[in-house]
Amino acid sequence: KNEVEQSPQNLTAQEGEFITINCSYSVGISALHWLQQHPGGGIVSLFMLSSGKKKHGRLIATINIQEKHSSLHITASHPRDSAVYICAVSTFGGATNKLIFGTGTLLAVQP
Amino acid sequence: GAVVSQHPSWVICKSGTSVKIECRSLDFQATTMFWYRQFPKQSLMLMATSNEGSKATYEQGVEKDKFLINHASLTLSTLTVTSAHPEDSSFYICRASKYTEAFFGQGTRLTVV
């Protein structure tokens, strides 16, 4: 079983829909990251969370430390939101700040 | 947010030649830089961790003589793919670490012909 699990693996939505991507983890973490990768492109860090909730534009990320679960929400989705969304966790211990990645969620928003 | 610049964004080279990829943190000092490789439709695979002024730590299965990593300053790390072969064709991406935050470069698409 992977230490970081994401669901769904693939998601197709119509423009304007509210989207939720889930991430569960089984290790102790110092922070959780939501990343975005467009096809053939680099990776953009959307959020870093250690507790609570963060909002940036149409994106909202929440984390429940007790349940070891995080969600990424996209409101009023748009075709330009189409990308792979990756959940990654920073684990405790050492100064190297390694990340453990989920397998990603491929989101396609259709006009 | 912080900016990490990776160069080149794509490169095509002949089999047997070497290719250098640069990763620069433009507005902060990165004590640790990470190099990843990504195959199509797969997650990132950590290749090595580099700390400024010391030898890189390679993950199991990564050939350190083939993938040379140099972290000469707090703002620059380089990955050199030596004697490249077609199987080295991949997407390579760096990450600079600032505390627990994650800042990624734009990635380099390497094609070896």
PDB file of C-alpha atoms in Angstrom:
ATOM      1  CA  LYS A   1       0.000   0.000   0.000  1.00  0.00           C
ATOM      2  CA  ASN A   2       1.354   3.407  -0.958  1.00  0.00           C
ATOM      3  CA  GLU A   3       2.099   5.812   1.849  1.00  0.00           C
ATOM      4  CA  VAL A   4       0.245   8.548  -0.038  1.00  0.00           C
ATOM      5  CA  GLU A   5      -2.971   7.635  -1.827  1.00  0.00           C
ATOM      6  CA  GLN A   6      -4.932   9.896  -4.117  1.00  0.00           C
ATOM      7  CA  SER A   7      -8.412   9.569  -5.522  1.00  0.00           C
ATOM      8  CA  PRO A   8      -9.708   9.614  -8.092  1.00  0.00           C
ATOM      9  CA  GLN A   9      -6.903   8.723 -10.492  1.00  0.00           C
ATOM     10  CA  ASN A  10      -8.779  10.248 -13.397  1.00  0.00           C
ATOM     11  CA  LEU A  11     -11.483  12.871 -13.356  1.00  0.00           C
ATOM     12  CA  THR A  12     -13.455  14.442 -16.169  1.00  0.00           C
ATOM     13  CA  ALA A  13     -15.624  17.432 -15.427  1.00  0.00           C
ATOM     14  CA  GLN A  14     -17.693  19.952 -17.319  1.00  0.00           C
ATOM     15  CA  GLU A  15     -16.667  23.571 -17.212  1.00  0.00           C
ATOM     16  CA  GLY A  16     -18.104  25.282 -14.154  1.00  0.00           C
ATOM     17  CA  GLU A  17     -18.336  22.178 -12.002  1.00  0.00           C
ATOM     18  CA  PHE A  18     -17.018  21.961  -8.455  1.00  0.00           C
ATOM     19  CA  ILE A  19     -14.158  19.496  -8.241  1.00  0.00           C
ATOM     20  CA  THR A  20     -12.704  17.616  -5.289  1.00  0.00           C
ATOM     21  CA  ILE A  21      -9.522  15.577  -5.241  1.00  0.00           C
ATOM     22  CA  ASN A  22      -8.689  13.567  -2.147  1.00  0.00           C
ATOM     23  CA  CYS A  23      -5.408  12.554  -0.555  1.00  0.00           C
ATOM     24  CA  SER A  24      -4.827  10.156   2.340  1.00  0.00           C
ATOM     25  CA  TYR A  25      -1.498   9.379   3.919  1.00  0.00           C
ATOM     26  CA  SER A  26      -0.261   6.864   6.427  1.00  0.00           C
ATOM     27  CA  VAL A  27       2.957   8.455   7.709  1.00  0.00           C
ATOM     28  CA  GLY A  28       3.719  11.253  10.105  1.00  0.00           C
ATOM     29  CA  ILE A  29       4.137  14.495   8.223  1.00  0.00           C
ATOM     30  CA  SER A  30       5.471  17.976   8.789  1.00  0.00           C
ATOM     31  CA  ALA A  31       3.579  19.387   5.804  1.00  0.00           C
ATOM     32  CA  LEU A  32       1.405  18.377   2.876  1.00  0.00           C
ATOM     33  CA  HIS A  33       1.778  19.854  -0.588  1.00  0.00           C
ATOM     34  CA  TRP A  34      -0.605  20.116  -3.499  1.00  0.00           C
ATOM     35  CA  LEU A  35       1.194  20.385  -6.816  1.00  0.00           C
ATOM     36  CA  GLN A  36      -0.005  20.993 -10.366  1.00  0.00           C
ATOM     37  CA  GLN A  37       1.653  19.663 -13.498  1.00  0.00           C
ATOM     38  CA  HIS A  38       0.451  20.546 -16.964  1.00  0.00           C
ATOM     39  CA  PRO A  39       1.152  18.046 -19.774  1.00  0.00           C
ATOM     40  CA  GLY A  40       4.815  18.129 -20.678  1.00  0.00           C
ATOM     41  CA  GLY A  41       5.402  20.903 -18.201  1.00  0.00           C
ATOM     42  CA  GLY A  42       7.032  21.692 -14.944  1.00  0.00           C
ATOM     43  CA  ILE A  43       5.492  21.463 -11.528  1.00  0.00           C
ATOM     44  CA  VAL A  44       3.870  24.345  -9.705  1.00  0.00           C
ATOM     45  CA  SER A  45       3.387  24.310  -5.978  1.00  0.00           C
ATOM     46  CA  LEU A  46      -0.228  25.263  -5.244  1.00  0.00           C
ATOM     47  CA  PHE A  47      -0.385  24.890  -1.481  1.00  0.00           C
ATOM     48  CA  MET A  48       1.653  23.813   1.487  1.00  0.00           C
ATOM     49  CA  LEU A  49      -0.459  22.881   4.506  1.00  0.00           C
ATOM     50  CA  SER A  50       0.258  21.751   8.002  1.00  0.00           C
ATOM     51  CA  SER A  51      -3.208  22.404   9.409  1.00  0.00           C
ATOM     52  CA  GLY A  52      -6.590  23.866   8.587  1.00  0.00           C
ATOM     53  CA  LYS A  53      -7.486  25.378   5.266  1.00  0.00           C
ATOM     54  CA  LYS A  54      -5.969  27.624   2.621  1.00  0.00           C
ATOM     55  CA  LYS A  55      -7.579  29.426  -0.313  1.00  0.00           C
ATOM     56  CA  HIS A  56      -6.060  30.928  -3.408  1.00  0.00           C
ATOM     57  CA  GLY A  57      -8.433  32.188  -6.044  1.00  0.00           C
ATOM     58  CA  ARG A  58     -10.701  29.311  -7.067  1.00  0.00           C
ATOM     59  CA  LEU A  59      -8.569  26.739  -5.282  1.00  0.00           C
ATOM     60  CA  ILE A  60      -9.135  25.599  -1.722  1.00  0.00           C
ATOM     61  CA  ALA A  61      -7.071  23.056   0.180  1.00  0.00           C
ATOM     62  CA  THR A  62      -7.967  21.512   3.511  1.00  0.00           C
ATOM     63  CA  ILE A  63      -6.214  19.087   5.791  1.00  0.00           C
ATOM     64  CA  ASN A  64      -7.378  16.995   8.730  1.00  0.00           C
ATOM     65  CA  ILE A  65      -4.307  15.918  10.656  1.00  0.00           C
ATOM     66  CA  GLN A  66      -6.179  13.509  12.930  1.00  0.00           C
ATOM     67  CA  GLU A  67      -7.724  11.680   9.980  1.00  0.00           C
ATOM     68  CA  LYS A  68      -4.566  12.006   7.849  1.00  0.00           C
ATOM     69  CA  HIS A  69      -6.574  13.321   4.964  1.00  0.00           C
ATOM     70  CA  SER A  70      -6.481  16.339   2.680  1.00  0.00           C
ATOM     71  CA  SER A  71      -8.701  17.607  -0.084  1.00  0.00           C
ATOM     72  CA  LEU A  72      -8.138  19.986  -2.962  1.00  0.00           C
ATOM     73  CA  HIS A  73     -11.218  21.761  -4.257  1.00  0.00           C
ATOM     74  CA  ILE A  74     -11.582  23.704  -7.474  1.00  0.00           C
ATOM     75  CA  THR A  75     -14.606  25.953  -7.746  1.00  0.00           C
ATOM     76  CA  ALA A  76     -16.055  27.034 -11.108  1.00  0.00           C
ATOM     77  CA  SER A  77     -13.676  24.762 -12.991  1.00  0.00           C
ATOM     78  CA  HIS A  78     -12.259  25.879 -16.316  1.00  0.00           C
ATOM     79  CA  PRO A  79     -10.542  23.994 -19.157  1.00  0.00           C
ATOM     80  CA  ARG A  80      -7.260  25.649 -18.192  1.00  0.00           C
ATOM     81  CA  ASP A  81      -7.467  23.748 -14.892  1.00  0.00           C
ATOM     82  CA  SER A  82      -6.852  20.552 -16.868  1.00  0.00           C
ATOM     83  CA  ALA A  83      -3.645  19.094 -15.472  1.00  0.00           C
ATOM     84  CA  VAL A  84      -2.269  16.433 -13.167  1.00  0.00           C
ATOM     85  CA  TYR A  85      -2.698  17.283  -9.506  1.00  0.00           C
ATOM     86  CA  ILE A  86      -0.229  15.676  -7.153  1.00  0.00           C
ATOM     87  CA  CYS A  87      -0.392  15.339  -3.399  1.00  0.00           C
ATOM     88  CA  ALA A  88       2.975  15.068  -1.662  1.00  0.00           C
ATOM     89  CA  VAL A  89       3.977  14.943   1.991  1.00  0.00           C
ATOM     90  CA  SER A  90       7.079  16.098   3.801  1.00  0.00           C
ATOM     91  CA  THR A  91       7.965  13.604   6.489  1.00  0.00           C
ATOM     92  CA  PHE A  92       9.584  14.129   9.847  1.00  0.00           C
ATOM     93  CA  GLY A  93      13.208  13.486  10.532  1.00  0.00           C
ATOM     94  CA  GLY A  94      16.467  14.765   9.121  1.00  0.00           C
ATOM     95  CA  ALA A  95      17.199  17.964   7.311  1.00  0.00           C
ATOM     96  CA  THR A  96      16.728  16.660   3.829  1.00  0.00           C
ATOM     97  CA  ASN A  97      12.982  17.363   3.552  1.00  0.00           C
ATOM     98  CA  LYS A  98      12.254  14.496   1.188  1.00  0.00           C
ATOM     99  CA  LEU A  99       8.799  14.308  -0.336  1.00  0.00           C
ATOM    100  CA  ILE A 100       6.605  11.259  -0.749  1.00  0.00           C
ATOM    101  CA  PHE A 101       4.368  11.654  -3.775  1.00  0.00           C
ATOM    102  CA  GLY A 102       0.921  10.375  -4.520  1.00  0.00           C
ATOM    103  CA  THR A 103       0.297   8.912  -7.956  1.00  0.00           C
ATOM    104  CA  GLY A 104      -1.510  12.000  -9.152  1.00  0.00           C
ATOM    105  CA  THR A 105      -5.004  12.793 -10.402  1.00  0.00           C
ATOM    106  CA  LEU A 106      -5.440  13.549 -14.076  1.00  0.00           C
ATOM    107  CA  LEU A 107      -8.132  16.200 -14.408  1.00  0.00           C
ATOM    108  CA  ALA A 108      -9.759  17.061 -17.706  1.00  0.00           C
ATOM    109  CA  VAL A 109     -12.226  19.928 -17.738  1.00  0.00           C
ATOM    110  CA  GLN A 110     -14.325  19.993 -20.873  1.00  0.00           C
ATOM    111  CA  PRO A 111     -15.828  23.215 -22.233  1.00  0.00           C
TER     112      PRO A 111
ATOM    113  CA  GLY B   1       6.574  32.368  -4.249  1.00  0.00           C
ATOM    114  CA  ALA B   2      10.201  31.548  -4.742  1.00  0.00           C
ATOM    115  CA  VAL B   3      11.517  30.963  -8.247  1.00  0.00           C
ATOM    116  CA  VAL B   4      13.595  28.028  -9.413  1.00  0.00           C
ATOM    117  CA  SER B   5      14.981  28.253 -12.917  1.00  0.00           C
ATOM    118  CA  GLN B   6      15.952  25.091 -14.769  1.00  0.00           C
ATOM    119  CA  HIS B   7      17.817  25.181 -18.056  1.00  0.00           C
ATOM    120  CA  PRO B   8      17.549  23.981 -20.743  1.00  0.00           C
ATOM    121  CA  SER B   9      13.849  23.186 -20.985  1.00  0.00           C
ATOM    122  CA  TRP B  10      14.515  20.656 -23.705  1.00  0.00           C
ATOM    123  CA  VAL B  11      17.589  19.137 -25.314  1.00  0.00           C
ATOM    124  CA  ILE B  12      18.295  16.608 -28.025  1.00  0.00           C
ATOM    125  CA  CYS B  13      21.702  14.985 -28.025  1.00  0.00           C
ATOM    126  CA  LYS B  14      23.503  12.189 -29.783  1.00  0.00           C
ATOM    127  CA  SER B  15      24.126   8.893 -28.081  1.00  0.00           C
ATOM    128  CA  GLY B  16      27.458   8.895 -26.278  1.00  0.00           C
ATOM    129  CA  THR B  17      27.571  12.611 -25.569  1.00  0.00           C
ATOM    130  CA  SER B  18      27.086  14.327 -22.213  1.00  0.00           C
ATOM    131  CA  VAL B  19      24.395  16.801 -21.273  1.00  0.00           C
ATOM    132  CA  LYS B  20      24.407  19.292 -18.404  1.00  0.00           C
ATOM    133  CA  ILE B  21      21.204  20.553 -16.802  1.00  0.00           C
ATOM    134  CA  GLU B  22      21.295  23.563 -14.498  1.00  0.00           C
ATOM    135  CA  CYS B  23      18.974  24.354 -11.630  1.00  0.00           C
ATOM    136  CA  ARG B  24      19.116  27.788 -10.025  1.00  0.00           C
ATOM    137  CA  SER B  25      17.203  29.205  -7.093  1.00  0.00           C
ATOM    138  CA  LEU B  26      16.799  32.827  -8.117  1.00  0.00           C
ATOM    139  CA  ASP B  27      15.651  34.563  -4.970  1.00  0.00           C
ATOM    140  CA  PHE B  28      16.615  32.346  -2.071  1.00  0.00           C
ATOM    141  CA  GLN B  29      19.456  30.161  -0.889  1.00  0.00           C
ATOM    142  CA  ALA B  30      18.683  26.480  -1.170  1.00  0.00           C
ATOM    143  CA  THR B  31      20.669  24.346   1.183  1.00  0.00           C
ATOM    144  CA  THR B  32      19.293  21.218  -0.428  1.00  0.00           C
ATOM    145  CA  MET B  33      18.384  20.478  -4.011  1.00  0.00           C
ATOM    146  CA  PHE B  34      16.697  17.361  -5.302  1.00  0.00           C
ATOM    147  CA  TRP B  35      16.818  15.814  -8.748  1.00  0.00           C
ATOM    148  CA  TYR B  36      13.934  13.745 -10.081  1.00  0.00           C
ATOM    149  CA  ARG B  37      13.250  11.745 -13.178  1.00  0.00           C
ATOM    150  CA  GLN B  38       9.776  11.259 -14.551  1.00  0.00           C
ATOM    151  CA  PHE B  39       8.671   8.692 -17.104  1.00  0.00           C
ATOM    152  CA  PRO B  40       5.490   9.319 -19.131  1.00  0.00           C
ATOM    153  CA  LYS B  41       2.347   9.148 -17.018  1.00  0.00           C
ATOM    154  CA  GLN B  42       4.313   8.157 -13.947  1.00  0.00           C
ATOM    155  CA  SER B  43       5.125   9.873 -10.706  1.00  0.00           C
ATOM    156  CA  LEU B  44       8.404  11.586  -9.900  1.00  0.00           C
ATOM    157  CA  MET B  45      11.304   9.309  -9.034  1.00  0.00           C
ATOM    158  CA  LEU B  46      13.919  10.795  -6.728  1.00  0.00           C
ATOM    159  CA  MET B  47      17.396  10.338  -8.170  1.00  0.00           C
ATOM    160  CA  ALA B  48      19.571  12.164  -5.696  1.00  0.00           C
ATOM    161  CA  THR B  49      19.734  14.764  -2.991  1.00  0.00           C
ATOM    162  CA  SER B  50      22.461  17.358  -3.088  1.00  0.00           C
ATOM    163  CA  ASN B  51      23.667  19.641  -0.345  1.00  0.00           C
ATOM    164  CA  GLU B  52      25.829  22.652  -1.032  1.00  0.00           C
ATOM    165  CA  GLY B  53      29.505  21.856  -0.740  1.00  0.00           C
ATOM    166  CA  SER B  54      29.160  18.131  -0.213  1.00  0.00           C
ATOM    167  CA  LYS B  55      28.732  15.018  -2.316  1.00  0.00           C
ATOM    168  CA  ALA B  56      25.275  14.140  -3.501  1.00  0.00           C
ATOM    169  CA  THR B  57      23.365  11.265  -1.947  1.00  0.00           C
ATOM    170  CA  TYR B  58      22.033   8.962  -4.623  1.00  0.00           C
ATOM    171  CA  GLU B  59      18.970   6.767  -4.355  1.00  0.00           C
ATOM    172  CA  GLN B  60      19.345   3.050  -4.738  1.00  0.00           C
ATOM    173  CA  GLY B  61      19.664   2.004  -8.352  1.00  0.00           C
ATOM    174  CA  VAL B  62      20.840   5.385  -9.628  1.00  0.00           C
ATOM    175  CA  GLU B  63      24.317   5.283 -11.159  1.00  0.00           C
ATOM    176  CA  LYS B  64      26.337   8.096  -9.633  1.00  0.00           C
ATOM    177  CA  ASP B  65      28.994   7.879 -12.344  1.00  0.00           C
ATOM    178  CA  LYS B  66      26.363   8.344 -15.009  1.00  0.00           C
ATOM    179  CA  PHE B  67      24.355  11.087 -13.350  1.00  0.00           C
ATOM    180  CA  LEU B  68      26.896  13.544 -11.973  1.00  0.00           C
ATOM    181  CA  ILE B  69      25.491  16.089  -9.565  1.00  0.00           C
ATOM    182  CA  ASN B  70      27.335  19.181  -8.451  1.00  0.00           C
ATOM    183  CA  HIS B  71      26.011  21.664  -5.912  1.00  0.00           C
ATOM    184  CA  ALA B  72      28.715  24.296  -6.023  1.00  0.00           C
ATOM    185  CA  SER B  73      26.772  27.125  -4.403  1.00  0.00           C
ATOM    186  CA  LEU B  74      23.612  27.758  -2.444  1.00  0.00           C
ATOM    187  CA  THR B  75      21.852  28.833  -5.617  1.00  0.00           C
ATOM    188  CA  LEU B  76      23.116  26.413  -8.255  1.00  0.00           C
ATOM    189  CA  SER B  77      23.033  22.673  -8.730  1.00  0.00           C
ATOM    190  CA  THR B  78      23.840  20.842 -11.949  1.00  0.00           C
ATOM    191  CA  LEU B  79      23.010  17.380 -13.230  1.00  0.00           C
ATOM    192  CA  THR B  80      25.240  15.979 -15.956  1.00  0.00           C
ATOM    193  CA  VAL B  81      24.083  12.926 -17.843  1.00  0.00           C
ATOM    194  CA  THR B  82      27.308  11.353 -19.052  1.00  0.00           C
ATOM    195  CA  SER B  83      27.623   9.153 -22.118  1.00  0.00           C
ATOM    196  CA  ALA B  84      23.908   9.443 -22.710  1.00  0.00           C
ATOM    197  CA  HIS B  85      21.972   6.586 -24.267  1.00  0.00           C
ATOM    198  CA  PRO B  86      18.441   6.462 -25.639  1.00  0.00           C
ATOM    199  CA  GLU B  87      17.205   4.844 -22.417  1.00  0.00           C
ATOM    200  CA  ASP B  88      18.243   8.021 -20.585  1.00  0.00           C
ATOM    201  CA  SER B  89      15.604   9.933 -22.532  1.00  0.00           C
ATOM    202  CA  SER B  90      13.218  11.276 -19.940  1.00  0.00           C
ATOM    203  CA  PHE B  91      11.895  14.347 -18.160  1.00  0.00           C
ATOM    204  CA  TYR B  92      14.281  15.581 -15.465  1.00  0.00           C
ATOM    205  CA  ILE B  93      13.167  18.073 -12.861  1.00  0.00           C
ATOM    206  CA  CYS B  94      14.880  19.715  -9.930  1.00  0.00           C
ATOM    207  CA  ARG B  95      13.477  20.928  -6.638  1.00  0.00           C
ATOM    208  CA  ALA B  96      15.012  23.454  -4.312  1.00  0.00           C
ATOM    209  CA  SER B  97      14.206  23.214  -0.655  1.00  0.00           C
ATOM    210  CA  LYS B  98      13.498  26.198   1.546  1.00  0.00           C
ATOM    211  CA  TYR B  99      12.538  24.930   4.976  1.00  0.00           C
ATOM    212  CA  THR B 100       9.610  22.589   4.279  1.00  0.00           C
ATOM    213  CA  GLU B 101       8.455  24.390   1.161  1.00  0.00           C
ATOM    214  CA  ALA B 102       8.826  22.857  -2.289  1.00  0.00           C
ATOM    215  CA  PHE B 103       9.884  24.843  -5.328  1.00  0.00           C
ATOM    216  CA  PHE B 104      10.319  23.014  -8.586  1.00  0.00           C
ATOM    217  CA  GLY B 105      12.138  23.919 -11.750  1.00  0.00           C
ATOM    218  CA  GLN B 106      10.371  23.886 -15.083  1.00  0.00           C
ATOM    219  CA  GLY B 107      11.888  20.540 -16.011  1.00  0.00           C
ATOM    220  CA  THR B 108      14.129  19.407 -18.869  1.00  0.00           C
ATOM    221  CA  ARG B 109      12.958  17.075 -21.605  1.00  0.00           C
ATOM    222  CA  LEU B 110      16.012  15.057 -22.677  1.00  0.00           C
ATOM    223  CA  THR B 111      15.902  13.084 -25.911  1.00  0.00           C
ATOM    224  CA  VAL B 112      18.905  10.964 -26.814  1.00  0.00           C
ATOM    225  CA  VAL B 113      19.068   9.896 -30.458  1.00  0.00           C
TER     226      VAL B 113
END
